[in-house]
Every structure is written in structure tokens, then in C-alpha cells.
Short mmCIF file of C-alpha atoms and ligand atoms in Angstrom, two decimals:
data_model
loop_
_atom_site.label_atom_id
_atom_site.label_comp_id
_atom_site.label_asym_id
_atom_site.label_seq_id
_atom_site.Cartn_x
_atom_site.Cartn_y
_atom_site.Cartn_z
CA MET A 14 -25.10 15.25 -1.49
CA GLU A 15 -21.37 17.52 -2.33
CA CYS A 16 -19.66 20.84 -0.72
CA LYS A 17 -21.61 23.76 -2.31
CA LYS A 18 -18.65 25.43 -2.04
CA CYS A 19 -16.36 23.22 -2.51
CA GLY A 20 -18.05 19.56 -4.48
CA ARG A 21 -16.45 17.52 -1.29
CA PRO A 22 -18.58 15.41 0.43
CA ALA A 23 -20.73 17.63 2.37
CA VAL A 24 -21.29 17.45 6.39
CA TYR A 25 -24.21 19.42 7.20
CA VAL A 26 -27.49 21.03 5.52
CA ASP A 27 -28.70 24.12 6.12
CA LYS A 28 -32.42 23.45 6.14
CA ARG A 29 -33.07 27.10 5.62
CA SER A 30 -31.18 27.68 2.77
CA GLY A 31 -30.88 24.11 1.42
CA THR A 32 -26.88 24.86 1.29
CA ALA A 33 -24.57 21.29 1.49
CA LEU A 34 -21.29 22.58 3.24
CA CYS A 35 -18.60 20.17 4.17
CA GLU A 36 -16.82 19.90 8.11
CA ASP A 37 -14.08 22.99 6.48
CA HIS A 38 -16.76 24.87 4.98
CA PHE A 39 -19.25 24.82 7.52
CA ARG A 40 -16.00 25.23 10.28
CA GLU A 41 -15.75 28.74 8.42
CA GLY A 42 -19.37 29.42 7.71
CA LEU A 43 -19.43 29.95 11.41
CA GLU A 44 -15.80 31.48 11.86
CA GLU A 45 -17.09 34.39 9.55
CA ARG A 46 -20.21 35.03 11.10
CA VAL A 47 -18.89 35.30 14.66
CA ARG A 48 -15.85 37.57 12.42
CA LYS A 49 -18.73 40.01 11.10
CA GLU A 50 -21.11 40.67 14.38
CA ILE A 51 -17.96 41.44 16.53
CA ARG A 52 -16.35 43.71 13.47
CA SER A 53 -20.19 45.01 13.48
CA GLU A 54 -19.22 46.62 17.55
CA GLY A 55 -15.66 48.37 16.01
CA ILE A 56 -13.91 45.42 17.38
CA GLY A 57 -10.43 44.87 15.95
CA LYS A 58 -11.43 48.87 13.61
CA ASP A 59 -9.07 50.79 15.16
CA ARG A 60 -5.81 47.96 16.31
CA ARG A 61 -6.63 49.26 20.29
CA HIS A 62 -5.90 45.68 22.65
CA ILE A 63 -9.22 44.76 23.71
CA ARG A 64 -10.27 42.76 26.71
CA ILE A 65 -13.47 40.63 25.94
CA VAL A 66 -14.62 38.85 29.22
CA MET A 67 -16.36 36.05 27.90
CA GLY A 68 -19.74 34.46 30.25
CA ILE A 69 -19.45 31.07 30.48
CA SER A 70 -22.25 28.67 32.24
CA GLY A 71 -20.16 25.88 31.07
CA GLY A 72 -23.34 24.87 28.52
CA LYS A 73 -22.71 24.00 24.53
CA ASP A 74 -23.09 27.04 23.50
CA SER A 75 -20.58 29.07 25.96
CA LEU A 76 -18.38 26.85 24.68
CA VAL A 77 -18.67 26.94 21.26
CA MET A 78 -18.19 30.68 21.49
CA MET A 79 -15.19 29.97 23.97
CA ASP A 80 -13.75 28.32 21.30
CA LEU A 81 -14.75 30.13 18.42
CA LEU A 82 -14.07 33.06 20.06
CA TRP A 83 -9.88 31.66 20.71
CA ARG A 84 -10.09 31.21 16.87
CA VAL A 85 -10.93 34.47 15.39
CA GLU A 86 -9.20 36.27 18.07
CA ARG A 87 -5.96 35.89 16.92
CA GLU A 88 -6.56 37.97 14.20
CA TYR A 89 -6.84 41.22 16.07
CA ASP A 90 -5.49 42.57 18.58
CA VAL A 91 -7.71 41.46 21.53
CA GLU A 92 -7.36 39.05 25.40
CA LEU A 93 -10.10 36.76 25.93
CA ILE A 94 -11.19 35.52 29.62
CA ALA A 95 -13.52 32.95 31.05
CA LEU A 96 -16.13 34.42 33.64
CA THR A 97 -18.70 32.21 34.90
CA VAL A 98 -20.89 32.75 37.45
CA ASP A 99 -22.02 30.22 39.69
CA GLU A 100 -25.97 30.66 40.87
CA GLY A 101 -25.94 28.09 43.78
CA ILE A 102 -27.58 25.35 41.42
CA GLU A 103 -27.71 21.78 43.64
CA GLY A 104 -29.24 18.81 42.18
CA GLY A 105 -26.44 15.83 40.84
CA GLU A 106 -23.62 16.83 39.47
CA TYR A 107 -24.26 19.55 37.69
CA ARG A 108 -22.43 22.23 37.58
CA GLY A 109 -19.31 20.10 39.52
CA LYS A 110 -18.83 17.95 35.68
CA ARG A 111 -19.52 22.16 33.77
CA PHE A 112 -17.18 23.76 35.66
CA ASP A 113 -14.25 20.58 35.84
CA LEU A 114 -14.96 20.71 31.53
CA ILE A 115 -14.43 24.88 31.32
CA ARG A 116 -11.62 24.80 33.30
CA ARG A 117 -10.40 22.09 31.22
CA MET A 118 -11.30 23.97 27.57
CA ALA A 119 -9.79 27.36 29.07
CA ASN A 120 -6.54 25.78 30.08
CA GLU A 121 -6.27 24.40 26.74
CA ARG A 122 -6.40 27.64 24.51
CA GLY A 123 -4.16 29.65 27.15
CA ILE A 124 -7.50 31.28 28.58
CA LYS A 125 -7.77 32.74 31.68
CA TRP A 126 -10.62 31.72 33.86
CA GLU A 127 -12.71 33.32 36.67
CA LEU A 128 -15.01 31.81 38.78
CA ARG A 129 -17.71 33.90 41.16
CA SER A 130 -20.99 33.36 42.18
CA PHE A 131 -24.29 34.43 43.94
CA LYS A 132 -22.83 33.53 47.25
CA GLN A 133 -20.47 36.52 47.31
CA LYS A 134 -22.61 38.66 45.12
CA TYR A 135 -25.72 38.96 47.09
CA GLY A 136 -25.35 36.53 50.65
CA PHE A 137 -27.30 33.80 49.19
CA THR A 138 -27.34 30.88 47.02
CA LEU A 139 -30.50 30.72 43.00
CA ASP A 140 -30.68 27.68 45.72
CA ASP A 141 -32.22 30.05 48.42
CA SER A 142 -34.20 32.64 46.64
CA VAL A 143 -35.93 29.45 45.28
CA VAL A 144 -36.88 28.74 48.76
CA ALA A 145 -37.08 31.85 49.78
CA LEU A 146 -39.96 32.99 46.89
CA LYS A 147 -41.97 29.52 47.40
CA GLY A 148 -43.15 29.84 43.69
CA ARG A 149 -43.88 33.23 44.16
CA GLU A 150 -40.56 33.86 40.93
CA GLU A 151 -40.12 31.53 38.05
CA PRO A 152 -36.39 30.55 39.37
CA CYS A 153 -35.40 31.41 35.21
CA SER A 154 -37.17 34.70 36.40
CA ILE A 155 -34.47 35.35 39.77
CA CYS A 156 -31.94 33.62 37.57
CA GLY A 157 -31.64 35.66 35.05
CA VAL A 158 -31.96 39.34 36.37
CA LEU A 159 -29.46 37.73 38.80
CA ARG A 160 -27.15 36.15 36.75
CA ARG A 161 -27.23 39.46 34.01
CA ARG A 162 -26.10 42.00 36.96
CA ALA A 163 -23.33 39.65 38.22
CA LEU A 164 -21.68 39.27 34.09
CA ASN A 165 -21.72 42.93 34.27
CA ASP A 166 -20.83 43.89 37.07
CA TYR A 167 -17.77 41.19 37.89
CA ALA A 168 -16.77 41.46 33.88
CA LYS A 169 -16.92 45.55 34.36
CA GLU A 170 -14.50 44.77 37.45
CA LEU A 171 -12.24 42.35 35.61
CA GLY A 172 -11.66 45.41 32.83
CA ALA A 173 -13.59 43.82 30.45
CA ASP A 174 -13.90 46.32 27.10
CA TYR A 175 -16.78 43.87 25.97
CA LEU A 176 -18.92 41.47 27.20
CA ALA A 177 -19.72 38.57 25.37
CA ILE A 178 -23.01 36.29 25.89
CA ALA A 179 -23.53 32.82 23.84
CA HIS A 180 -27.08 34.10 23.00
CA ASN A 181 -27.66 32.34 19.28
CA LEU A 182 -30.50 32.67 16.95
CA ASP A 183 -32.81 30.66 18.70
CA ASP A 184 -32.63 32.17 22.25
CA GLU A 185 -32.65 35.50 20.52
CA ALA A 186 -36.08 34.39 18.85
CA GLU A 187 -37.08 33.11 22.07
CA THR A 188 -36.37 36.33 23.93
CA VAL A 189 -38.70 38.30 20.94
CA LEU A 190 -41.48 35.76 21.67
CA MET A 191 -41.14 35.52 25.38
CA ASN A 192 -41.88 39.30 25.19
CA VAL A 193 -44.32 38.71 23.10
CA ILE A 194 -46.04 36.69 25.36
CA ARG A 195 -45.50 38.69 28.91
CA GLY A 196 -47.06 41.62 26.99
CA ASP A 197 -44.45 43.67 27.66
CA PRO A 198 -43.09 46.76 24.76
CA GLN A 199 -40.39 47.74 27.01
CA ALA A 200 -37.98 45.08 27.26
CA LEU A 201 -38.41 44.86 23.25
CA ARG A 202 -38.18 48.01 22.19
CA ARG A 203 -34.72 48.51 24.98
CA SER A 204 -31.68 48.28 23.63
CA GLU A 205 -28.13 47.94 24.29
CA ASN A 206 -27.62 51.27 23.40
CA TYR A 207 -27.70 52.65 26.37
CA ALA A 208 -28.41 56.69 26.38
CA ASP A 209 -24.48 58.33 27.74
CA GLU A 210 -26.21 58.73 31.26
CA LEU A 211 -26.03 54.55 31.28
CA ALA A 212 -23.68 53.81 29.93
CA ALA A 213 -21.43 54.69 32.93
CA PHE A 214 -23.53 51.11 34.31
CA TYR A 215 -22.80 48.70 31.78
CA VAL A 216 -20.39 46.78 29.49
CA PRO A 217 -21.46 47.11 26.29
CA ARG A 218 -22.61 43.77 25.39
CA ILE A 219 -21.78 41.79 22.30
CA LYS A 220 -23.57 38.49 21.17
CA PRO A 221 -21.14 36.81 18.77
CA MET A 222 -23.17 33.50 18.49
CA ARG A 223 -26.86 35.65 17.33
CA ARG A 224 -26.19 34.55 13.85
CA ILE A 225 -25.64 30.42 14.39
CA THR A 226 -28.86 28.08 15.07
CA GLU A 227 -29.02 26.45 17.75
CA ARG A 228 -28.88 23.44 15.16
CA GLU A 229 -25.26 24.95 14.31
CA ALA A 230 -23.78 25.14 17.43
CA ALA A 231 -24.65 21.71 18.50
CA PHE A 232 -23.33 20.39 14.85
CA TYR A 233 -19.60 22.06 15.37
CA ALA A 234 -19.47 21.88 18.90
CA TYR A 235 -20.00 17.50 18.12
CA LEU A 236 -17.59 18.20 15.14
CA MET A 237 -14.60 20.10 17.52
CA GLY A 238 -15.09 17.43 20.22
CA ILE A 239 -17.19 19.60 22.68
CA PRO A 240 -18.89 16.87 24.79
CA ALA A 241 -22.49 17.60 25.40
CA GLU A 242 -24.93 18.64 28.58
CA GLU A 243 -24.75 15.63 30.29
CA GLU A 244 -27.48 16.75 32.43
CA GLU A 245 -29.89 19.91 32.30
CA CYS A 246 -30.22 22.39 35.23
CA PRO A 247 -33.09 21.12 37.44
CA TYR A 248 -35.10 24.23 36.88
CA ALA A 249 -34.61 24.40 33.50
CA ARG A 250 -38.08 22.74 32.49
CA LEU A 251 -40.41 24.85 35.11
CA SER A 252 -39.79 27.78 32.44
CA LEU A 253 -41.44 30.05 30.18
CA ARG A 254 -38.59 29.70 27.67
CA ASP A 255 -38.75 26.00 27.97
CA GLN A 256 -42.19 26.40 26.58
CA VAL A 257 -41.27 28.90 23.90
CA ARG A 258 -38.21 26.87 22.73
CA SER A 259 -40.69 23.41 21.93
CA PHE A 260 -42.82 25.62 19.84
CA LEU A 261 -41.30 27.33 18.05
CA ASP A 262 -38.74 24.16 17.60
CA SER A 263 -41.95 23.08 15.58
CA LEU A 264 -42.44 25.67 13.84
CA ALA A 265 -39.71 26.25 12.48
CA ARG A 266 -39.01 22.39 11.03
CA ASP A 267 -42.62 24.09 8.71
CA HIS A 268 -41.31 27.32 8.06
CA PRO A 269 -38.08 27.15 8.73
CA ALA A 270 -37.15 30.90 8.77
CA VAL A 271 -39.24 31.84 11.14
CA LEU A 272 -35.92 32.42 13.41
CA ASP A 273 -34.36 34.72 11.30
CA SER A 274 -37.97 36.35 11.14
CA LEU A 275 -38.33 37.09 14.87
CA VAL A 276 -35.18 38.20 15.49
CA ARG A 277 -35.39 41.19 12.87
CA PHE A 278 -38.44 41.51 14.17
CA GLY A 279 -36.86 42.66 17.57
CA ASP A 280 -34.34 44.57 15.73
CA GLU A 281 -36.56 47.35 14.30
CA LEU A 282 -38.01 47.95 17.42
CA LYS A 283 -33.68 47.88 19.28
CA GLU A 284 -33.08 50.01 16.88
CA LYS A 285 -36.43 53.06 16.92
CA GLY A 286 -35.27 51.80 21.18
CA LYS A 287 -31.48 53.31 21.61
CA GLY A 288 -30.60 56.19 23.20
CA PHE A 289 -34.23 55.05 25.82
CA SER A 290 -33.76 56.67 28.46
CA ARG A 291 -34.35 55.22 32.01
CA SER A 292 -35.24 56.42 35.70
CA ARG A 293 -32.64 55.50 37.77
CA CYS A 294 -33.72 52.52 41.37
CA ALA A 295 -33.91 54.37 44.60
CA SER A 296 -31.42 51.58 45.85
CA CYS A 297 -28.80 51.13 44.03
CA GLY A 298 -28.42 53.80 42.05
CA TYR A 299 -28.86 51.05 38.04
CA PRO A 300 -31.76 51.70 35.62
CA THR A 301 -34.93 50.36 36.16
CA SER A 302 -37.43 50.25 33.62
CA GLY A 303 -41.48 50.62 33.42
CA GLY A 304 -41.48 53.55 36.21
CA ARG A 305 -39.99 51.31 39.02
CA GLU A 306 -39.16 52.47 42.50
CA TYR A 307 -36.33 50.13 43.37
CA CYS A 308 -34.65 47.53 40.01
CA ARG A 309 -35.53 43.79 39.62
CA VAL A 310 -31.98 42.98 40.94
CA CYS A 311 -33.21 45.20 44.67
CA GLU A 312 -36.24 43.33 44.74
CA ILE A 313 -35.58 39.74 44.27
CA ASN A 314 -32.81 41.18 47.23
CA PHE A 315 -35.03 42.38 49.71
CA ALA A 316 -38.11 39.99 49.32
CA VAL A 317 -35.39 36.73 49.48
CA LYS A 318 -33.65 38.83 52.49
CA LYS A 319 -36.99 39.11 54.36
CA ALA A 320 -37.74 35.80 54.09
CA LEU A 321 -35.10 34.30 54.66
CA ILE A 322 -35.13 36.73 58.09
CA GLY A 323 -38.44 35.91 58.49
CA ALA A 324 -37.56 31.97 58.39
CA ASN A 325 -34.62 32.70 60.68
CA GLN A 326 -36.97 33.97 63.64
CA GLU A 327 -39.25 31.49 62.96
CA GLY A 328 -37.37 28.88 63.80
FE1 SF4 B 17 -30.37 30.00 35.54
FE2 SF4 B 17 -32.75 28.70 34.94
FE3 SF4 B 17 -30.80 28.85 33.39
FE4 SF4 B 17 -30.63 27.04 35.83
S1 SF4 B 17 -32.59 27.18 33.61
S2 SF4 B 17 -29.16 28.43 34.98
S3 SF4 B 17 -32.12 28.45 36.39
S4 SF4 B 17 -31.61 30.37 34.10
#
């Protein structure tokens, strides 16, 4: 097969459009989508210096994002910082190997790497919270809530203008479907374009990979020599996301446009939620949703600390 753009031998065929591309045009296509995504956020428009803190877990997608942003940012006055939040997950070499890889990739690109942890921020690790809550909460749900806040707050501390998250198109589609399955219309409408009074709490988030599929990110990683994840998080198989991913994978084989359709559907609902205001957590003051007295971070925090104190007293 030949590249649609230059006629050289193709290395990749996009299943959705049937387009065949050579290595150079495949890479250029991905860079262009990242460029478009960050331009849509206004980055590079007024030529001012911008600091982007990237949430880097060490998983394939986050490393692909680091590489793509590093290539694209050279066109703008952008400073990149890689931020990793160690959740505190034991189990094999899961974290250690990833940290070595992040350090190496950041060094090779002259990017500063900052490492923080749940333990530092909350006083307990994810493993502690899973044991303390004894199956009452899905580990990924605790992890997602705590990591999101930790990334935001540490990015703020680092003086970020934007926080970049490595969600790809598949992740975005999964999130939309998960919110449908959970029957959570508020989450579907919650826009990241917060009302003015909420903006002070959050570093604006950008998702440079949201138009790039999992398959494209994996192929880019292969081309660029970014190692595949050898070990997966020990909690991954327990998550709703994992089941939704398997379902969407099989659905997308016969209906390749399903991911784009779900993301478009989610975007339209978010558009309607722009400027959406929320009440405040009675403990930390951060915005809450669904009329809760406390935000999810504080709810988890209280429940884990209560359980840990109870366990210490019993011991
Ligand atoms: Fe956290 Fe779940 Fe991801 Fe593991 S798989 S890092 S628990 S969100």
C-alpha cells in the first residue's frame, strides 16, 4: 500500500477513514492534531511565555504526550515541566520501572521532572486507602479523584498556566460511556470552562491527545522507541473502565466511528454546561457537585483516616 500523501510505502492504515500513511506523514499527522488541540486553547496566539505542567504517569500515553508536546512546543514560547504523582501502589516493579523511564525521557529532552506523592499530599497511599475502605470504593475511583486534585494543586504550586493530561480519544469515549452507565448526567455536562468564581481553584486543563486513538498512540510509541508498559497496575482489572474499554474495543472493530461519535456527544453536552456553577465543600472550600456537603476528595480523606485511626486503636 502507498502513502496517500507522497506515494512512498505506507506503514499505517487508519481503520476509520481507510487512509494509508508513510512513517513521516503518520508522525506529522499526529503532531498536527496536537498543534490544533493546543491552539484551540489559545496557546501560542499572543506569543506570551507559557508554562505547561504535564501529568506524566509513565504509562505509554503520557510518554507519547511528553514527546509530542516537546516537538510541537518548540514553535511557541512554552516551558514544559513533567509532574508525576506517585499514588503509592506496591505490586511488582510497577512504579519503579516507570519512574526510571520518565526520568530518562525527560532528561533526554531537557524537561524538568517533579515527583510528588499521595503520601505527601494526603498522609496515606492508595494501597492504604484500598485496605482501609475494604472494597467499599473501587480503587480506580479513589485513585482518579485523589490524583486529579493532587495534579491540579501541585501544578498550581509549580506556577502552571495549563495542566496537560494524556487522555486519548479512547479514554474520552470511555469516560462518556461510563458516565452514561453510572447515570451521572451532571458529570456529562460538567465543563472544564468553569464559571469565573471557580476558575481560581483550577489550573486550566488541556488534553493534547484527545483526537489521537489508542492504536495511533501505540504505533507512535513503537516508531519512536518508547517502551510499551511491561507491567500494568494491579488494580486495573477491577475497574469499570476496564470493562467499558473491552466493550468499546469490540464494538469499534465493526463500527470504527463509535469513539468519535461518543466524544462528539460528550462535547455537545459539555458545551451546554459552560459556566456551570457549583456549591463549595464545607471542609476544603473546593467546588462540589450533586449538592454534596463535602467534595469527593474530603469524603475519601475522612473515611480513610477514620478507618486508619480505628485500625490503630484496635491494634
Ligand atoms: Fe489508579 Fe486505577 Fe490507574 Fe491503577 S489502574 S493507576 S488504581 S486509576
